mmCIF file of C-alpha atoms in Angstrom:
data_model
loop_
_atom_site.group_PDB
_atom_site.id
_atom_site.type_symbol
_atom_site.label_atom_id
_atom_site.label_comp_id
_atom_site.label_asym_id
_atom_site.label_seq_id
_atom_site.Cartn_x
_atom_site.Cartn_y
_atom_site.Cartn_z
ATOM 1 C CA THR J 1 -31.538 8.543 -22.307
ATOM 2 C CA THR J 2 -28.949 6.708 -24.352
ATOM 3 C CA VAL J 3 -26.076 9.219 -24.439
ATOM 4 C CA ASP J 4 -22.337 9.276 -23.845
ATOM 5 C CA THR J 5 -21.912 12.642 -22.075
ATOM 6 C CA LEU J 6 -24.494 14.533 -20.034
ATOM 7 C CA SER J 7 -24.803 17.978 -18.464
ATOM 8 C CA ALA J 8 -28.056 19.151 -16.852
ATOM 9 C CA LEU J 9 -29.135 22.371 -15.118
ATOM 10 C CA SER J 10 -32.440 22.945 -13.322
ATOM 11 C CA THR J 11 -32.764 26.625 -12.415
ATOM 12 C CA GLY J 12 -35.901 25.904 -10.393
ATOM 13 C CA THR J 13 -37.957 29.053 -10.804
ATOM 14 C CA ASP J 14 -41.177 27.203 -9.884
ATOM 15 C CA THR J 15 -40.072 23.587 -9.457
ATOM 16 C CA ALA J 16 -36.644 22.015 -9.467
ATOM 17 C CA GLY J 17 -35.007 18.639 -9.933
ATOM 18 C CA ILE J 18 -33.099 16.415 -12.350
ATOM 19 C CA PHE J 19 -34.350 12.849 -12.837
ATOM 20 C CA ILE J 20 -32.606 10.751 -15.501
ATOM 21 C CA THR J 21 -32.395 7.036 -16.255
ATOM 22 C CA GLU J 22 -29.630 6.145 -18.715
ATOM 23 C CA THR J 23 -29.641 2.915 -20.719
ATOM 24 C CA ASP J 24 -25.911 2.161 -20.536
ATOM 25 C CA HIS J 25 -22.565 3.892 -19.857
ATOM 26 C CA LEU J 26 -22.565 7.616 -19.096
ATOM 27 C CA THR J 27 -20.096 10.397 -18.307
ATOM 28 C CA VAL J 28 -21.200 13.560 -16.526
ATOM 29 C CA GLY J 29 -19.124 16.245 -18.205
ATOM 30 C CA SER J 30 -19.191 19.471 -20.181
ATOM 31 C CA VAL J 31 -21.471 19.836 -23.227
ATOM 32 C CA ALA J 32 -21.786 22.589 -25.856
ATOM 33 C CA VAL J 33 -24.134 22.340 -28.864
ATOM 34 C CA SER J 34 -24.243 24.307 -32.134
ATOM 35 C CA VAL J 35 -26.769 24.182 -34.979
ATOM 36 C CA THR J 36 -27.050 26.091 -38.234
ATOM 37 C CA GLN J 37 -30.318 28.025 -38.512
ATOM 38 C CA MET J 38 -31.748 28.743 -41.975
ATOM 39 C CA ASN J 39 -32.991 32.301 -42.544
ATOM 40 C CA ALA J 40 -35.758 33.507 -44.882
ATOM 41 C CA ASP J 41 -33.199 34.974 -47.311
ATOM 42 C CA ALA J 42 -31.435 31.616 -47.564
ATOM 43 C CA SER J 43 -28.543 32.813 -45.410
ATOM 44 C CA THR J 44 -27.607 30.883 -42.298
ATOM 45 C CA THR J 45 -26.877 31.712 -38.676
ATOM 46 C CA VAL J 46 -24.954 29.497 -36.286
ATOM 47 C CA MET J 47 -26.805 29.152 -32.997
ATOM 48 C CA THR J 48 -24.662 27.958 -30.086
ATOM 49 C CA ASP J 49 -25.551 26.833 -26.590
ATOM 50 C CA GLY J 50 -22.246 27.311 -24.802
ATOM 51 C CA ALA J 51 -20.453 24.816 -22.629
ATOM 52 C CA GLN J 52 -22.458 23.670 -19.621
ATOM 53 C CA SER J 53 -20.866 21.404 -17.032
ATOM 54 C CA GLY J 54 -22.047 18.820 -14.523
ATOM 55 C CA LEU J 55 -25.433 18.345 -12.849
ATOM 56 C CA THR J 56 -26.837 21.321 -10.928
ATOM 57 C CA THR J 57 -30.048 22.419 -9.237
ATOM 58 C CA LEU J 58 -30.062 26.089 -8.268
ATOM 59 C CA SER J 59 -33.166 26.557 -6.090
ATOM 60 C CA ASN J 60 -36.286 25.017 -4.502
ATOM 61 C CA ASN J 61 -34.303 22.158 -2.906
ATOM 62 C CA GLY J 62 -34.047 20.361 -6.233
ATOM 63 C CA ASP J 63 -33.127 16.679 -6.078
ATOM 64 C CA ILE J 64 -30.700 15.014 -8.498
ATOM 65 C CA VAL J 65 -31.309 11.376 -9.465
ATOM 66 C CA LEU J 66 -29.088 9.717 -12.070
ATOM 67 C CA SER J 67 -29.173 5.970 -12.569
ATOM 68 C CA THR J 68 -28.196 3.514 -15.271
ATOM 69 C CA VAL J 69 -30.113 0.428 -16.301
ATOM 70 C CA ASN J 70 -26.888 -1.388 -17.175
ATOM 71 C CA GLY J 71 -23.891 0.886 -17.301
ATOM 72 C CA VAL J 72 -20.932 2.634 -15.730
ATOM 73 C CA ILE J 73 -21.165 6.221 -14.448
ATOM 74 C CA VAL J 74 -18.131 8.535 -14.530
ATOM 75 C CA ILE J 75 -18.414 11.926 -12.833
ATOM 76 C CA ASN J 76 -15.932 14.297 -14.522
ATOM 77 C CA GLN J 77 -17.760 17.550 -13.648
ATOM 78 C CA GLY J 78 -19.388 18.578 -10.388
ATOM 79 C CA VAL J 79 -22.778 17.496 -9.047
ATOM 80 C CA VAL J 80 -24.445 20.179 -6.887
ATOM 81 C CA ALA J 81 -27.914 20.111 -5.282
ATOM 82 C CA GLN J 82 -29.179 23.345 -3.749
ATOM 83 C CA GLY J 83 -30.516 23.510 -0.209
ATOM 84 C CA ALA J 84 -32.033 20.271 1.050
ATOM 85 C CA GLY J 85 -31.908 18.709 -2.409
ATOM 86 C CA ASN J 86 -30.926 15.046 -2.250
ATOM 87 C CA ILE J 87 -28.508 13.304 -4.634
ATOM 88 C CA LEU J 88 -28.596 9.718 -5.926
ATOM 89 C CA LEU J 89 -26.012 8.366 -8.354
ATOM 90 C CA ALA J 90 -26.527 4.655 -9.085
ATOM 91 C CA ALA J 91 -24.535 2.571 -11.578
ATOM 92 C CA ASN J 92 -26.741 -0.485 -11.990
ATOM 93 C CA GLY J 93 -26.350 -3.706 -13.951
ATOM 94 C CA SER J 94 -23.741 -6.437 -13.905
ATOM 95 C CA ASN J 95 -20.149 -5.427 -13.063
ATOM 96 C CA ASN J 96 -20.731 -1.680 -13.441
ATOM 97 C CA ASP J 97 -18.658 0.876 -11.531
ATOM 98 C CA LEU J 98 -19.082 4.443 -10.306
ATOM 99 C CA THR J 99 -16.048 6.722 -10.608
ATOM 100 C CA VAL J 100 -16.118 10.149 -8.973
ATOM 101 C CA ASN J 101 -13.513 12.542 -10.396
ATOM 102 C CA ALA J 102 -15.298 15.797 -9.475
ATOM 103 C CA ASP J 103 -16.888 17.111 -6.280
ATOM 104 C CA ILE J 104 -20.403 16.117 -5.211
ATOM 105 C CA ASN J 105 -22.200 18.519 -2.881
ATOM 106 C CA SER J 106 -25.618 19.095 -1.344
ATOM 107 C CA SER J 107 -26.056 22.033 0.999
ATOM 108 C CA THR J 108 -28.073 20.022 3.550
ATOM 109 C CA GLY J 109 -29.566 17.062 1.640
ATOM 110 C CA HIS J 110 -28.785 13.345 1.695
ATOM 111 C CA ILE J 111 -26.225 11.902 -0.733
ATOM 112 C CA THR J 112 -26.359 8.280 -1.916
ATOM 113 C CA LEU J 113 -23.722 6.748 -4.193
ATOM 114 C CA MET J 114 -24.251 3.172 -5.347
ATOM 115 C CA ALA J 115 -22.614 0.797 -7.831
ATOM 116 C CA ALA J 116 -23.272 -2.796 -8.774
ATOM 117 C CA ASP J 117 -19.512 -3.353 -8.678
ATOM 118 C CA ALA J 118 -16.773 -0.945 -7.492
ATOM 119 C CA ILE J 119 -16.676 2.726 -6.473
ATOM 120 C CA SER J 120 -13.675 5.030 -6.800
ATOM 121 C CA ILE J 121 -13.738 8.401 -5.003
ATOM 122 C CA ASN J 122 -11.106 10.779 -6.388
ATOM 123 C CA ALA J 123 -12.762 14.035 -5.291
ATOM 124 C CA ASP J 124 -14.781 15.400 -2.357
ATOM 125 C CA VAL J 125 -18.312 14.458 -1.280
ATOM 126 C CA SER J 126 -20.054 16.779 1.187
ATOM 127 C CA THR J 127 -23.266 17.823 2.900
ATOM 128 C CA ALA J 128 -24.137 19.530 6.188
ATOM 129 C CA ASP J 129 -26.722 19.848 8.980
ATOM 130 C CA SER J 130 -28.971 16.755 8.920
ATOM 131 C CA GLY J 131 -27.778 15.527 5.516
ATOM 132 C CA THR J 132 -26.211 12.059 5.568
ATOM 133 C CA ILE J 133 -23.908 10.253 3.120
ATOM 134 C CA SER J 134 -24.280 6.607 2.083
ATOM 135 C CA ILE J 135 -21.758 4.992 -0.300
ATOM 136 C CA ASP J 136 -22.213 1.341 -1.270
ATOM 137 C CA ALA J 137 -19.973 -0.690 -3.594
ATOM 138 C CA GLN J 138 -22.220 -3.725 -3.883
ATOM 139 C CA GLY J 139 -19.947 -6.069 -5.850
ATOM 140 C CA SER J 140 -16.332 -5.107 -5.223
ATOM 141 C CA ASP J 141 -14.072 -2.490 -3.598
ATOM 142 C CA LEU J 142 -14.676 1.077 -2.403
ATOM 143 C CA VAL J 143 -11.481 3.059 -2.874
ATOM 144 C CA MET J 144 -10.963 6.643 -1.734
ATOM 145 C CA ALA J 145 -7.950 8.606 -2.908
ATOM 146 C CA GLY J 146 -5.839 9.736 0.028
ATOM 147 C CA THR J 147 -6.610 13.375 -0.801
ATOM 148 C CA SER J 148 -10.388 12.859 -0.978
ATOM 149 C CA ASP J 149 -12.672 14.197 1.753
ATOM 150 C CA ILE J 150 -16.130 12.892 2.677
ATOM 151 C CA THR J 151 -17.920 15.331 4.974
ATOM 152 C CA ALA J 152 -21.309 15.270 6.707
ATOM 153 C CA THR J 153 -20.686 18.076 9.150
ATOM 154 C CA ASP J 154 -23.388 17.414 11.751
ATOM 155 C CA SER J 155 -24.638 13.988 10.726
ATOM 156 C CA SER J 156 -23.607 10.490 9.591
ATOM 157 C CA VAL J 157 -21.481 8.756 6.948
ATOM 158 C CA ARG J 158 -21.747 5.077 6.030
ATOM 159 C CA LEU J 159 -19.306 3.337 3.683
ATOM 160 C CA SER J 160 -20.004 -0.241 2.628
ATOM 161 C CA ALA J 161 -18.273 -2.565 0.171
ATOM 162 C CA ALA J 162 -18.581 -6.197 -0.815
ATOM 163 C CA ASN J 163 -14.804 -6.510 -0.582
ATOM 164 C CA ASN J 164 -12.168 -3.973 0.508
ATOM 165 C CA ILE J 165 -12.322 -0.324 1.558
ATOM 166 C CA ALA J 166 -9.469 2.202 1.372
ATOM 167 C CA LEU J 167 -10.105 5.283 3.489
ATOM 168 C CA GLY J 168 -9.111 8.825 2.625
ATOM 169 C CA ASN J 169 -10.454 11.459 5.026
ATOM 170 C CA ILE J 170 -13.929 11.349 6.609
ATOM 171 C CA THR J 171 -15.485 13.991 8.861
ATOM 172 C CA ALA J 172 -18.905 13.539 10.494
ATOM 173 C CA MET J 173 -20.643 13.074 13.828
ATOM 174 C CA ASP J 174 -21.110 9.314 13.315
ATOM 175 C CA VAL J 175 -19.196 7.070 10.879
ATOM 176 C CA SER J 176 -19.656 3.431 9.922
ATOM 177 C CA VAL J 177 -17.259 1.507 7.649
ATOM 178 C CA LEU J 178 -18.189 -2.048 6.606
ATOM 179 C CA ALA J 179 -16.008 -4.302 4.434
ATOM 180 C CA ASP J 180 -18.167 -7.398 3.965
ATOM 181 C CA ALA J 181 -15.531 -9.786 2.585
ATOM 182 C CA GLY J 182 -12.309 -7.825 2.771
ATOM 183 C CA SER J 183 -10.174 -5.403 4.718
ATOM 184 C CA ILE J 184 -10.162 -1.716 5.660
ATOM 185 C CA THR J 185 -6.957 0.163 4.849
ATOM 186 C CA ASN J 186 -5.450 3.642 5.139
ATOM 187 C CA ALA J 187 -5.154 5.192 1.655
ATOM 188 C CA VAL J 188 -1.764 6.616 0.731
ATOM 189 C CA GLY J 189 -1.733 10.396 1.132
ATOM 190 C CA SER J 190 -4.515 10.651 3.709
ATOM 191 C CA THR J 191 -4.135 13.033 6.637
ATOM 192 C CA MET J 192 -6.774 11.800 9.129
ATOM 193 C CA ASN J 193 -8.896 8.812 8.166
ATOM 194 C CA VAL J 194 -11.812 9.561 10.484
ATOM 195 C CA SER J 195 -12.741 12.637 12.511
ATOM 196 C CA ALA J 196 -16.003 11.955 14.355
ATOM 197 C CA MET J 197 -17.787 11.576 17.659
ATOM 198 C CA ASN J 198 -18.552 7.884 17.090
ATOM 199 C CA LEU J 199 -16.834 5.337 14.819
ATOM 200 C CA ARG J 200 -17.939 1.814 13.927
ATOM 201 C CA LEU J 201 -15.530 -0.395 11.939
ATOM 202 C CA ALA J 202 -16.313 -3.930 10.721
ATOM 203 C CA ALA J 203 -14.238 -6.021 8.331
ATOM 204 C CA ASP J 204 -14.126 -9.662 7.330
ATOM 205 C CA ASP J 205 -10.334 -9.366 7.300
ATOM 206 C CA ALA J 206 -7.905 -6.977 8.973
ATOM 207 C CA ILE J 207 -8.555 -3.357 9.879
ATOM 208 C CA ALA J 208 -5.352 -1.607 8.715
ATOM 209 C CA THR J 209 -1.898 -3.148 9.239
ATOM 210 C CA ASN J 210 0.820 -3.067 11.846
ATOM 211 C CA ALA J 211 2.911 -0.947 9.447
ATOM 212 C CA ARG J 212 0.131 1.489 8.496
ATOM 213 C CA HIS J 213 -2.534 2.134 11.116
ATOM 214 C CA LEU J 214 -5.844 3.853 10.553
ATOM 215 C CA THR J 215 -5.659 7.374 12.010
ATOM 216 C CA THR J 216 -8.603 8.717 14.012
ATOM 217 C CA THR J 217 -9.822 11.622 16.075
ATOM 218 C CA VAL J 218 -12.943 10.160 17.666
ATOM 219 C CA ASP J 219 -14.633 9.949 21.058
ATOM 220 C CA THR J 220 -16.101 6.430 20.951
ATOM 221 C CA LEU J 221 -14.861 3.449 18.926
ATOM 222 C CA SER J 222 -16.082 -0.050 18.160
ATOM 223 C CA ALA J 223 -14.141 -2.310 15.764
ATOM 224 C CA LEU J 224 -14.594 -5.909 14.601
ATOM 225 C CA SER J 225 -12.159 -7.956 12.517
ATOM 226 C CA THR J 226 -13.697 -11.354 11.743
ATOM 227 C CA GLY J 227 -10.405 -12.737 10.429
ATOM 228 C CA THR J 228 -11.463 -15.028 7.594
ATOM 229 C CA ASP J 229 -8.136 -14.574 5.744
ATOM 230 C CA THR J 230 -6.287 -11.934 7.759
ATOM 231 C CA ALA J 231 -7.065 -10.450 11.148
ATOM 232 C CA GLY J 232 -6.112 -7.559 13.348
ATOM 233 C CA ILE J 233 -7.121 -4.054 14.376
ATOM 234 C CA PHE J 234 -4.505 -1.302 14.086
ATOM 235 C CA ILE J 235 -5.605 2.226 15.018
ATOM 236 C CA THR J 236 -3.741 5.335 16.123
ATOM 237 C CA GLU J 237 -5.965 7.853 17.928
ATOM 238 C CA THR J 238 -5.015 11.511 18.278
ATOM 239 C CA ASP J 239 -6.314 12.098 21.817
ATOM 240 C CA HIS J 240 -8.833 10.723 24.336
ATOM 241 C CA LEU J 241 -10.831 7.649 23.323
ATOM 242 C CA THR J 242 -13.555 5.422 24.758
ATOM 243 C CA VAL J 243 -14.050 1.877 23.445
ATOM 244 C CA GLY J 244 -17.789 1.401 23.614
ATOM 245 C CA SER J 245 -20.956 0.604 21.693
ATOM 246 C CA VAL J 246 -21.626 2.421 18.416
ATOM 247 C CA ALA J 247 -24.647 2.375 16.085
ATOM 248 C CA VAL J 248 -24.900 4.519 12.930
ATOM 249 C CA SER J 249 -27.893 5.394 10.748
ATOM 250 C CA VAL J 250 -28.029 7.140 7.363
ATOM 251 C CA THR J 251 -30.860 7.987 4.975
ATOM 252 C CA GLN J 252 -30.525 6.314 1.584
ATOM 253 C CA MET J 253 -32.025 8.052 -1.452
ATOM 254 C CA ASN J 254 -34.232 5.966 -3.757
ATOM 255 C CA ALA J 255 -34.754 6.429 -7.504
ATOM 256 C CA ASP J 256 -38.274 7.815 -6.968
ATOM 257 C CA ALA J 257 -36.801 10.509 -4.682
#
């Protein structure tokens, strides 16, 4: 496609799924379309397809794959995959961002969010059971709003950024946060940065600050601050904690599903 605003619904009576490659910039939003139909008596009738919002699969574990060749993606309406349907949103091309302003949910499937540059998460991202979440800002920062929740109830979450990461609220069994050339910070307005069994933190610079710690409720923690420009690890844990060895795996969705 080469469009500005997209909404797509796959009901999935026999098969299900949404697979779209966009040429450039794209907003997932609400779309209504009207045409004027000519009748045999030369009168006209307005035919309207009412407002439809977001990207949705309703049955048969329908996957959702939306990628750009060279463009930004803005999610202004929800993205929902039924059952074990997986979700991939990928803003490809030079300096292109992904901005999430509406909730993204799969019942039990894997969710992958990728951008060639930065990612902003201003809504909730969730899955459950064995579904994992992978979010990768390949050229810049990954910023969560303090009120945003990322949830993989019984599985794993991995956040990665080329530069800095600001954490809202993450809930999962296993969590990994990797800031390749920057720091990890506690986003303003967050309530609990990480609730998990196991937490792995790695940053080129500092992990939080002495004035604003990361907040955790975890069983096992490993944290590395390389200290290229700034250094330090500042964490406040709610209850019992073991400092140990942590490895985290997630399943990343590819464009071919």
